[in-house]
C-alpha cells in the first residue's frame, strides 16, 4: 500500500496527506492508483488467458478507477443498467461484461441485450423466460448462465453471505435441471453456463474448493451426452485482512489470487469449461483511505467520543456490518493511547466507526485516516441528513488528481420542483 509515514506525516506515494486535506477539504477519499494497478494485474496474471476476470463495479465505480482496471485487461461485472452504462463509458467491450443481479427489470435486460453483452446471469425460471422473450423481440440470442443457490456456507458475516437457502440469490438445483431439460423451448437464448457466488469477504480456500467441486460435478453431469455448459462462473468474494491495513504495511491478504487459482483451476480445467471470476473488494479495498477531521471531543459518563466530520453516510461498512477498519492519526505521535469511540455527525447511534478504540491522544481539529476504504466505501455513500458526498482524489505517478468533485447543495437538491 502506498500509504506510510514520512517524518511522522502520513503520505501517499510521497504526497503528504495534510496538504491534500487543505487543498480538497475533508471528508476526502484518497486513492493510490498503483495499488489498484498492482492488484488488478495480480488477479489477471494468476489465471489463464481463456479465463475471464471481470471486475465487480459495485465495489467502486469511479470512472477513473474503472478505466485503470480496464487497462489491465479485466472485464466488468455489473448489477444494474446504470453500472452497465458506466462500464461501457469506461471502455469495457460489451462481450467482456456480465450482468448479474436478483431483480433485473425488463428495461435493464432489454438494454443489456441490445448492447450484446457477453453474459447474462438468470436467477429464476421467470427471468429465463423473460430474457428469451425480450431477446426474441430484438432478434438476438444472448448467452445466459443460470445462478444456483448451492446452500454452501461462505463462513462470512451473515449480511454478505449469499449461497445459503435462506438467502434470496440464485435458484434451486431442481429448477436449473428443469430449465436445462427444456432448453429447446428457449430458442432466443444460448443457455451455456452456471454461476455461483456464495458470498463476500471470504477468507479461506475451503468454501471456494467446495463450490468449484460442486460446479464442476454438475457441469460434467449435464454435459454427459452433449456439451451444454461451456462457462463456469464462480462469482467474486475474495476477502482481505482489514485489520492489517496500517501505514507502511503491505501484506494484508488472507488468500492471494495465485493461491485461489491453484486451488480452483485443477478442479475446473478437466470440465473443459472456461472459468469466470468476478472480484471486487480484493482489487480496490486497500487502495484508499478516508481522511476526516476531528470536529469535537467530549466525554459522557466516562465514555470519550471523538466526533469526526465523516459519518456513516460517507463510509457505511462499520455501521452496516460491524466491520473494523484501522483508524490512524495523520500526524504520527508517541502520545499515549486512550480508549475512545470514533463517531460521525449523523443523527443515528449506529453512526460509529469504532468503539473502545485505542487511539493516540488527538485534539479537536486533528486529521485522522480510516484505512482500507477503497471497496464499498464511496459506492455505498448516501445523502442522509443532507451531507454532500465527499470528493475523491487519486495519486497517479506521484501527482494528485481530483477524480470526483465534492457534491454541491445544487446537485443534492436538483430534480425537486420548489413550487
Ligand atoms: N459477484 C456477485 C454476484 C456479487 O454479488 C458480488 C458482491 C461480487 C461478485 C463481488 O464480490 P467481492 O469480490 O467484492 O467480495 N457491501 C458489502 C459487500 C457486498 C457484496 C455484494 N456482492 C461489504 O462492504 O462488505
Short mmCIF file of C-alpha atoms and ligand atoms in Angstrom, two decimals:
data_model
loop_
_atom_site.label_atom_id
_atom_site.label_comp_id
_atom_site.label_asym_id
_atom_site.label_seq_id
_atom_site.Cartn_x
_atom_site.Cartn_y
_atom_site.Cartn_z
CA UNK A 1 0.00 0.00 0.00
CA UNK A 2 1.37 3.42 -0.89
CA UNK A 3 0.36 4.88 2.50
CA UNK A 4 3.13 5.38 5.01
CA UNK A 5 4.53 7.90 7.45
CA UNK A 6 7.33 10.09 6.17
CA UNK A 7 8.79 12.17 9.01
CA UNK A 8 5.68 11.24 11.00
CA UNK A 9 3.31 12.68 8.39
CA UNK A 10 1.01 10.26 6.59
CA UNK A 11 1.80 10.26 2.88
CA UNK A 12 0.65 8.53 -0.26
CA UNK A 13 3.45 7.84 -2.69
CA UNK A 14 5.36 10.84 -1.43
CA UNK A 15 2.44 13.29 -1.30
CA UNK A 16 1.61 14.43 2.22
CA UNK A 17 -1.96 14.00 3.35
CA UNK A 18 -2.38 17.30 5.29
CA UNK A 19 -1.64 19.24 2.09
CA UNK A 20 -4.33 17.30 0.27
CA UNK A 21 -6.79 17.93 3.11
CA UNK A 22 -6.04 21.66 2.81
CA UNK A 23 -6.45 21.63 -0.94
CA UNK A 24 -9.53 19.41 -1.26
CA UNK A 25 -11.11 19.71 2.21
CA UNK A 26 -12.46 16.80 4.27
CA UNK A 27 -14.00 14.22 4.32
CA UNK A 28 -11.87 13.08 1.41
CA UNK A 29 -11.37 9.71 -0.26
CA UNK A 30 -7.72 9.35 -1.26
CA UNK A 31 -6.72 6.55 -3.65
CA UNK A 32 -3.38 5.14 -4.68
CA UNK A 33 -3.57 4.22 -8.39
CA UNK A 34 -0.52 1.97 -8.10
CA UNK A 35 -2.22 -0.28 -5.57
CA UNK A 36 -5.20 -0.80 -7.89
CA UNK A 37 -2.93 -1.48 -10.88
CA UNK A 38 -0.81 -4.00 -8.99
CA UNK A 39 -3.81 -5.90 -7.65
CA UNK A 40 -5.67 -5.91 -10.98
CA UNK A 41 -2.51 -7.28 -12.62
CA UNK A 42 -2.07 -9.88 -9.88
CA UNK A 43 -5.60 -11.20 -10.40
CA UNK A 44 -5.29 -11.24 -14.18
CA UNK A 45 -1.87 -12.94 -14.09
CA UNK A 46 -2.98 -15.65 -11.67
CA UNK A 47 -5.49 -17.06 -14.13
CA UNK A 48 -5.19 -18.35 -17.71
CA UNK A 49 -5.88 -16.32 -20.82
CA UNK A 50 -9.02 -18.36 -21.53
CA UNK A 51 -10.42 -17.42 -18.12
CA UNK A 52 -12.38 -14.23 -17.79
CA UNK A 53 -11.67 -11.98 -14.79
CA UNK A 54 -14.42 -9.40 -14.55
CA UNK A 55 -14.18 -6.59 -12.00
CA UNK A 56 -17.37 -6.17 -9.92
CA UNK A 57 -18.25 -2.49 -10.34
CA UNK A 58 -20.34 -2.39 -7.20
CA UNK A 59 -17.17 -2.30 -5.09
CA UNK A 60 -16.13 1.02 -6.59
CA UNK A 61 -17.46 2.58 -9.77
CA UNK A 62 -15.45 5.77 -10.11
CA UNK A 63 -14.86 6.28 -13.83
CA UNK A 64 -11.10 6.87 -13.50
CA UNK A 65 -10.75 3.70 -11.44
CA UNK A 66 -12.77 1.72 -13.98
CA UNK A 67 -10.53 2.93 -16.80
CA UNK A 68 -7.46 1.91 -14.81
CA UNK A 69 -8.83 -1.57 -14.20
CA UNK A 70 -9.94 -1.97 -17.81
CA UNK A 71 -6.44 -1.06 -18.98
CA UNK A 72 -5.15 -4.10 -17.09
CA UNK A 73 -7.22 -6.50 -19.20
CA UNK A 74 -10.13 -7.19 -16.87
CA UNK A 75 -13.77 -7.31 -17.93
CA UNK A 76 -16.70 -5.98 -15.91
CA UNK A 77 -19.42 -7.49 -13.74
CA UNK A 78 -22.43 -5.19 -13.45
CA UNK A 79 -25.65 -5.36 -11.44
CA UNK A 80 -27.78 -2.62 -12.96
CA UNK A 81 -28.34 -0.72 -16.19
CA UNK A 82 -26.58 2.21 -14.52
CA UNK A 83 -23.44 0.16 -13.91
CA UNK A 84 -23.68 -1.25 -17.43
CA UNK A 85 -23.89 2.22 -18.97
CA UNK A 86 -20.86 3.34 -16.94
CA UNK A 87 -18.85 0.21 -17.80
CA UNK A 88 -19.45 0.91 -21.49
CA UNK A 89 -18.50 4.55 -20.97
CA UNK A 90 -15.26 3.39 -19.27
CA UNK A 91 -14.42 1.43 -22.41
CA UNK A 92 -15.12 -2.16 -21.37
CA UNK A 93 -16.12 -4.02 -24.52
CA UNK A 94 -19.66 -5.42 -24.26
CA UNK A 95 -18.54 -9.03 -24.77
CA UNK A 96 -16.39 -8.72 -21.64
CA UNK A 97 -19.34 -7.66 -19.48
CA UNK A 98 -21.53 -9.92 -17.32
CA UNK A 99 -24.88 -8.75 -15.93
CA UNK A 100 -25.77 -10.31 -12.58
CA UNK A 101 -28.49 -9.40 -10.08
CA UNK A 102 -31.51 -10.90 -8.44
CA UNK A 103 -34.17 -8.48 -9.64
CA UNK A 104 -33.34 -7.10 -13.07
CA UNK A 105 -36.14 -5.05 -14.61
CA UNK A 106 -37.41 -5.58 -18.17
CA UNK A 107 -35.83 -2.36 -19.38
CA UNK A 108 -32.48 -3.28 -17.83
CA UNK A 109 -32.49 -6.67 -19.56
CA UNK A 110 -33.55 -5.04 -22.84
CA UNK A 111 -30.64 -2.60 -22.55
CA UNK A 112 -28.15 -5.41 -21.89
CA UNK A 113 -29.49 -7.48 -24.78
CA UNK A 114 -29.40 -4.53 -27.15
CA UNK A 115 -25.76 -3.84 -26.14
CA UNK A 116 -24.95 -7.51 -26.86
CA UNK A 117 -23.05 -8.06 -23.64
CA UNK A 118 -21.11 -11.30 -23.19
CA UNK A 119 -23.14 -12.97 -20.46
CA UNK A 120 -26.41 -12.52 -18.61
CA UNK A 121 -26.93 -14.38 -15.35
CA UNK A 122 -30.52 -15.53 -14.78
CA UNK A 123 -31.62 -16.13 -11.20
CA UNK A 124 -35.08 -17.69 -11.62
CA UNK A 125 -37.24 -19.62 -14.07
CA UNK A 126 -39.30 -16.49 -14.75
CA UNK A 127 -36.20 -14.49 -15.57
CA UNK A 128 -35.08 -17.07 -18.15
CA UNK A 129 -38.48 -16.85 -19.85
CA UNK A 130 -38.34 -13.05 -19.78
CA UNK A 131 -34.84 -12.91 -21.28
CA UNK A 132 -36.00 -15.31 -24.01
CA UNK A 133 -39.00 -13.08 -24.82
CA UNK A 134 -37.04 -9.83 -24.86
CA UNK A 135 -34.26 -11.36 -26.98
CA UNK A 136 -36.79 -12.75 -29.45
CA UNK A 137 -38.41 -9.35 -29.90
CA UNK A 138 -34.96 -7.90 -30.61
CA UNK A 139 -33.83 -10.82 -32.85
CA UNK A 140 -30.89 -11.51 -30.57
CA UNK A 141 -29.54 -14.64 -28.90
CA UNK A 142 -27.72 -13.68 -25.68
CA UNK A 143 -25.54 -16.13 -23.79
CA UNK A 144 -27.10 -16.92 -20.42
CA UNK A 145 -25.78 -18.65 -17.29
CA UNK A 146 -28.05 -19.90 -14.53
CA UNK A 147 -27.24 -18.86 -10.99
CA UNK A 148 -27.56 -21.67 -8.49
CA UNK A 149 -28.01 -21.30 -4.78
CA UNK A 150 -25.91 -24.28 -3.66
CA UNK A 151 -26.56 -24.00 0.09
CA UNK A 152 -22.82 -23.64 0.72
CA UNK A 153 -21.66 -21.62 3.72
CA UNK A 154 -19.08 -18.97 2.81
CA UNK A 155 -18.32 -18.55 6.53
CA UNK A 156 -18.52 -14.80 6.37
CA UNK A 157 -20.69 -12.09 8.02
CA UNK A 158 -24.35 -13.02 7.68
CA UNK A 159 -25.16 -9.79 5.82
CA UNK A 160 -22.76 -10.65 2.99
CA UNK A 161 -23.43 -14.37 2.71
CA UNK A 162 -25.37 -15.27 -0.44
CA UNK A 163 -25.09 -19.00 -1.03
CA UNK A 164 -27.43 -20.41 1.60
CA UNK A 165 -31.04 -21.40 1.05
CA UNK A 166 -32.35 -18.63 3.27
CA UNK A 167 -30.58 -16.08 1.01
CA UNK A 168 -32.60 -14.67 -1.89
CA UNK A 169 -29.93 -15.32 -4.52
CA UNK A 170 -29.97 -17.86 -7.34
CA UNK A 171 -32.24 -20.83 -7.93
CA UNK A 172 -32.52 -24.35 -6.61
CA UNK A 173 -30.67 -27.08 -8.45
CA UNK A 174 -34.05 -28.65 -9.35
CA UNK A 175 -35.10 -25.50 -11.17
CA UNK A 176 -31.80 -25.44 -13.03
CA UNK A 177 -32.24 -29.07 -14.13
CA UNK A 178 -35.78 -28.36 -15.27
CA UNK A 179 -34.61 -25.36 -17.34
CA UNK A 180 -31.75 -27.32 -18.91
CA UNK A 181 -34.20 -30.15 -19.71
CA UNK A 182 -36.48 -27.85 -21.65
CA UNK A 183 -33.81 -25.57 -23.11
CA UNK A 184 -35.08 -26.20 -26.66
CA UNK A 185 -38.14 -24.13 -25.70
CA UNK A 186 -35.89 -21.11 -25.22
CA UNK A 187 -34.97 -20.51 -28.84
CA UNK A 188 -33.65 -16.99 -28.30
CA UNK A 189 -31.04 -17.73 -25.68
CA UNK A 190 -27.84 -19.72 -25.58
CA UNK A 191 -28.07 -21.45 -22.21
CA UNK A 192 -24.38 -22.07 -21.72
CA UNK A 193 -23.27 -21.58 -18.15
CA UNK A 194 -23.68 -21.98 -14.44
CA UNK A 195 -22.96 -19.24 -11.92
CA UNK A 196 -22.43 -19.45 -8.18
CA UNK A 197 -21.47 -16.63 -5.81
CA UNK A 198 -21.53 -17.80 -2.21
CA UNK A 199 -20.69 -14.51 -0.53
CA UNK A 200 -18.18 -11.78 0.05
CA UNK A 201 -15.11 -11.27 2.27
CA UNK A 202 -14.30 -14.99 2.03
CA UNK A 203 -11.01 -15.58 3.80
CA UNK A 204 -10.34 -19.27 3.27
CA UNK A 205 -9.99 -21.53 0.24
CA UNK A 206 -12.28 -24.28 1.60
CA UNK A 207 -15.62 -22.70 0.56
CA UNK A 208 -14.18 -22.00 -2.92
CA UNK A 209 -12.98 -25.57 -3.31
CA UNK A 210 -16.38 -26.86 -2.22
CA UNK A 211 -18.10 -24.53 -4.70
CA UNK A 212 -15.74 -25.38 -7.56
CA UNK A 213 -16.19 -29.12 -6.95
CA UNK A 214 -19.95 -28.73 -6.87
CA UNK A 215 -19.99 -26.65 -10.09
CA UNK A 216 -17.55 -28.95 -11.90
CA UNK A 217 -19.52 -32.04 -10.87
CA UNK A 218 -22.77 -30.53 -12.08
CA UNK A 219 -21.27 -29.33 -15.39
CA UNK A 220 -19.72 -32.73 -16.06
CA UNK A 221 -23.02 -34.45 -15.40
CA UNK A 222 -25.04 -32.04 -17.55
CA UNK A 223 -22.52 -32.39 -20.38
CA UNK A 224 -22.51 -36.20 -20.35
CA UNK A 225 -24.33 -36.77 -23.64
CA UNK A 226 -23.76 -33.40 -25.31
CA UNK A 227 -21.89 -30.23 -24.38
CA UNK A 228 -24.32 -27.75 -22.89
CA UNK A 229 -22.31 -25.98 -20.17
CA UNK A 230 -19.29 -24.09 -21.51
CA UNK A 231 -18.96 -21.49 -18.77
CA UNK A 232 -18.48 -21.88 -15.02
CA UNK A 233 -18.73 -18.55 -13.22
CA UNK A 234 -17.67 -18.70 -9.57
CA UNK A 235 -18.67 -15.13 -8.66
CA UNK A 236 -16.36 -12.97 -6.57
CA UNK A 237 -15.86 -12.70 -2.83
CA UNK A 238 -12.13 -12.98 -2.20
CA UNK A 239 -11.56 -11.22 1.12
CA UNK A 240 -8.84 -9.01 2.56
CA UNK A 241 -7.46 -8.66 6.07
CA UNK A 242 -8.62 -5.17 7.03
CA UNK A 243 -7.02 -5.30 10.46
CA UNK A 244 -3.57 -5.35 8.83
CA UNK A 245 -4.16 -2.31 6.63
CA UNK A 246 -1.90 0.06 8.53
CA UNK A 247 0.53 2.67 7.17
CA UNK A 248 3.70 1.06 5.91
CA UNK A 249 2.24 -2.47 5.86
CA UNK A 250 1.75 -4.12 2.51
CA UNK A 251 0.78 -7.67 3.40
CA UNK A 252 -2.93 -7.95 4.10
CA UNK A 253 -4.15 -10.90 2.04
CA UNK A 254 -5.90 -13.87 3.57
CA UNK A 255 -5.53 -15.71 0.30
CA UNK A 256 -3.83 -14.49 -2.87
CA UNK A 257 -5.33 -14.86 -6.36
CA UNK A 258 -2.43 -17.26 -7.11
CA UNK A 259 -3.43 -19.48 -4.18
CA UNK A 260 -7.08 -19.27 -5.23
CA UNK A 261 -6.23 -20.13 -8.86
CA UNK A 262 -4.04 -23.02 -7.75
CA UNK A 263 -6.90 -24.46 -5.72
CA UNK A 264 -9.62 -23.95 -8.29
CA UNK A 265 -8.14 -24.37 -11.76
CA UNK A 266 -7.29 -28.04 -11.28
CA UNK A 267 -10.96 -28.66 -10.43
CA UNK A 268 -12.44 -26.61 -13.28
CA UNK A 269 -9.99 -27.37 -16.10
CA UNK A 270 -11.00 -31.05 -16.58
CA UNK A 271 -14.56 -29.91 -17.38
CA UNK A 272 -13.31 -28.05 -20.47
CA UNK A 273 -15.38 -25.02 -19.37
CA UNK A 274 -13.99 -21.52 -19.28
CA UNK A 275 -13.80 -20.06 -15.81
CA UNK A 276 -15.24 -16.66 -14.96
CA UNK A 277 -14.41 -14.85 -11.75
CA UNK A 278 -15.83 -11.51 -10.52
CA UNK A 279 -13.56 -9.93 -7.89
CA UNK A 280 -14.44 -6.53 -6.48
CA UNK A 281 -13.14 -5.96 -2.96
CA UNK A 282 -9.76 -7.68 -3.35
CA UNK A 283 -8.77 -5.35 -6.17
CA UNK A 284 -9.70 -2.00 -4.65
CA UNK A 285 -10.10 -2.30 -0.86
CA UNK A 286 -6.53 -1.41 0.20
CA UNK A 287 -6.17 1.38 -2.36
CA UNK A 288 -7.89 4.12 -0.35
CA UNK A 289 -8.14 5.95 2.93
CA UNK A 290 -10.89 8.26 4.11
CA UNK A 291 -9.42 11.46 5.53
CA UNK A 292 -11.54 13.12 8.16
CA UNK A 293 -11.09 15.98 10.61
CA UNK A 294 -11.95 15.78 14.30
CA UNK A 295 -14.72 18.29 14.97
CA UNK A 296 -15.23 17.75 18.70
CA UNK A 297 -14.04 15.65 21.58
CA UNK A 298 -16.23 15.09 24.62
CA UNK A 299 -16.82 12.68 27.47
CA UNK A 300 -20.21 11.38 28.62
CA UNK A 301 -20.32 9.27 31.77
CA UNK A 302 -16.72 8.19 31.30
CA UNK A 303 -17.12 7.44 27.57
CA UNK A 304 -14.87 9.55 25.40
CA UNK A 305 -16.24 10.46 21.96
CA UNK A 306 -14.08 11.67 19.08
CA UNK A 307 -16.54 13.23 16.63
CA UNK A 308 -15.34 13.37 13.04
CA UNK A 309 -16.66 15.25 10.02
CA UNK A 310 -17.05 11.95 8.13
CA UNK A 311 -20.01 9.80 9.03
CA UNK A 312 -21.77 6.59 8.13
CA UNK A 313 -23.12 8.38 5.07
CA UNK A 314 -19.54 8.58 3.75
CA UNK A 315 -18.45 5.13 4.86
CA UNK A 316 -21.06 2.65 5.89
CA UNK A 317 -19.23 -0.64 6.48
CA UNK A 318 -18.71 -0.27 10.26
CA UNK A 319 -22.38 0.66 10.81
CA UNK A 320 -23.78 -2.00 8.50
CA UNK A 321 -21.51 -5.00 9.11
CA UNK A 322 -19.75 -4.09 12.36
CA UNK A 323 -16.64 -4.01 10.16
CA UNK A 324 -13.42 -2.91 11.81
CA UNK A 325 -11.08 -0.65 9.86
CA UNK A 326 -7.89 0.71 11.42
CA UNK A 327 -8.05 4.44 12.16
CA UNK A 328 -4.79 6.35 12.50
CA UNK A 329 -3.77 9.95 13.11
CA UNK A 330 -2.36 11.72 10.07
CA UNK A 331 0.42 13.11 12.24
CA UNK A 332 2.10 10.17 13.91
CA UNK A 333 2.92 10.81 17.54
CA UNK A 334 4.08 8.85 20.52
CA UNK A 335 1.43 10.40 22.76
CA UNK A 336 -0.21 7.77 24.95
CA UNK A 337 -3.10 5.81 23.52
CA UNK A 338 -6.51 6.21 25.04
CA UNK A 339 -9.72 4.29 24.60
CA UNK A 340 -12.24 6.29 22.55
CA UNK A 341 -15.36 5.94 20.44
CA UNK A 342 -14.83 7.40 16.99
CA UNK A 343 -18.20 8.59 15.70
CA UNK A 344 -19.65 10.72 12.91
CA UNK A 345 -22.07 13.66 12.78
CA UNK A 346 -25.14 11.71 11.62
CA UNK A 347 -28.22 11.54 13.83
CA UNK A 348 -28.06 7.79 14.36
CA UNK A 349 -26.44 5.88 17.20
CA UNK A 350 -25.08 3.38 14.66
CA UNK A 351 -23.06 6.23 13.12
CA UNK A 352 -19.86 4.92 14.63
CA UNK A 353 -16.53 3.96 13.05
CA UNK A 354 -15.02 2.31 16.10
CA UNK A 355 -15.97 1.60 19.71
CA UNK A 356 -13.48 1.37 22.58
CA UNK A 357 -10.69 2.03 20.11
CA UNK A 358 -7.12 2.66 21.22
CA UNK A 359 -6.12 5.89 19.53
CA UNK A 360 -3.09 8.05 20.33
CA UNK A 361 -4.33 11.20 22.04
CA UNK A 362 -5.55 13.74 19.45
CA UNK A 363 -7.03 17.24 19.72
CA UNK A 364 -10.01 18.86 18.05
CA UNK A 365 -9.01 19.84 14.51
CA UNK A 366 -6.66 16.85 14.08
CA UNK A 367 -6.84 14.75 10.92
CA UNK A 368 -7.49 11.00 11.01
CA UNK A 369 -7.38 8.36 8.29
CA UNK A 370 -9.77 5.42 8.11
CA UNK A 371 -7.84 2.69 6.31
CA UNK A 372 -8.88 0.23 3.61
CA UNK A 373 -11.95 2.05 2.33
CA UNK A 374 -11.45 1.54 -1.44
CA UNK A 375 -14.16 -1.12 -1.72
CA UNK A 376 -17.80 -0.49 -0.77
CA UNK A 377 -16.81 2.93 0.54
CA UNK A 378 -17.84 5.70 -1.79
CA UNK A 379 -20.09 3.32 -3.74
CA UNK A 380 -22.33 2.87 -0.68
CA UNK A 381 -22.33 6.51 0.41
CA UNK A 382 -25.57 8.46 0.72
CA UNK A 383 -27.02 11.90 1.33
CA UNK A 384 -28.88 11.02 4.51
CA UNK A 385 -29.02 14.14 6.74
CA UNK A 386 -28.14 16.04 3.52
CA UNK A 387 -24.41 15.84 3.83
CA UNK A 388 -22.88 16.23 0.36
CA UNK A 389 -20.86 13.21 -0.74
CA UNK A 390 -17.08 13.68 -0.33
CA UNK A 391 -14.55 14.36 -3.07
CA UNK A 392 -12.29 11.61 -4.42
CA UNK A 393 -8.62 12.19 -5.22
CA UNK A 394 -6.22 9.68 -6.74
CA UNK A 395 -2.43 9.76 -6.65
CA UNK A 396 -1.22 8.87 -10.13
CA UNK A 397 2.51 8.88 -10.93
CA UNK A 398 3.27 10.95 -7.86
CA UNK A 399 0.64 13.61 -8.61
CA UNK A 400 -2.81 14.20 -7.15
CA UNK A 401 -5.81 14.09 -9.49
CA UNK A 402 -9.33 15.05 -8.50
CA UNK A 403 -11.37 12.10 -9.80
CA UNK A 404 -14.70 13.25 -8.38
CA UNK A 405 -15.65 16.68 -7.17
CA UNK A 406 -17.27 17.11 -3.78
CA UNK A 407 -21.03 17.13 -4.23
CA UNK A 408 -22.76 20.52 -4.08
CA UNK A 409 -26.05 21.55 -2.49
CA UNK A 410 -27.40 22.21 -6.00
CA UNK A 411 -26.63 18.62 -7.01
CA UNK A 412 -28.34 17.31 -3.89
CA UNK A 413 -31.44 19.43 -4.42
CA UNK A 414 -31.78 19.16 -8.18
CA UNK A 415 -34.88 17.47 -9.50
CA UNK A 416 -37.14 18.78 -6.73
CA UNK A 417 -39.50 21.49 -8.02
CA UNK A 418 -39.77 24.32 -5.50
CA UNK A 419 -43.25 25.44 -6.45
N1 LIG B 1 -20.30 -11.24 -7.95
C1 LIG B 1 -21.50 -11.20 -7.35
C2 LIG B 1 -22.62 -11.93 -7.94
C3 LIG B 1 -21.69 -10.47 -6.17
O1 LIG B 1 -22.88 -10.42 -5.59
C4 LIG B 1 -20.59 -9.76 -5.61
C5 LIG B 1 -20.73 -8.96 -4.38
C6 LIG B 1 -19.34 -9.83 -6.27
C7 LIG B 1 -19.23 -10.59 -7.44
C8 LIG B 1 -18.12 -9.12 -5.77
O2 LIG B 1 -17.79 -9.56 -4.50
P1 LIG B 1 -16.40 -9.11 -3.81
O3 LIG B 1 -15.27 -9.72 -4.60
O4 LIG B 1 -16.34 -7.63 -3.84
O5 LIG B 1 -16.50 -9.64 -2.44
N2 LIG B 1 -21.10 -4.17 0.74
C9 LIG B 1 -20.52 -5.38 1.27
C10 LIG B 1 -20.22 -6.38 0.18
C11 LIG B 1 -21.40 -6.76 -0.67
C12 LIG B 1 -21.04 -7.70 -1.77
C13 LIG B 1 -22.16 -7.91 -2.70
N3 LIG B 1 -21.86 -8.79 -3.78
C14 LIG B 1 -19.29 -5.03 2.11
O6 LIG B 1 -18.94 -3.87 2.20
O7 LIG B 1 -18.69 -5.91 2.69
#
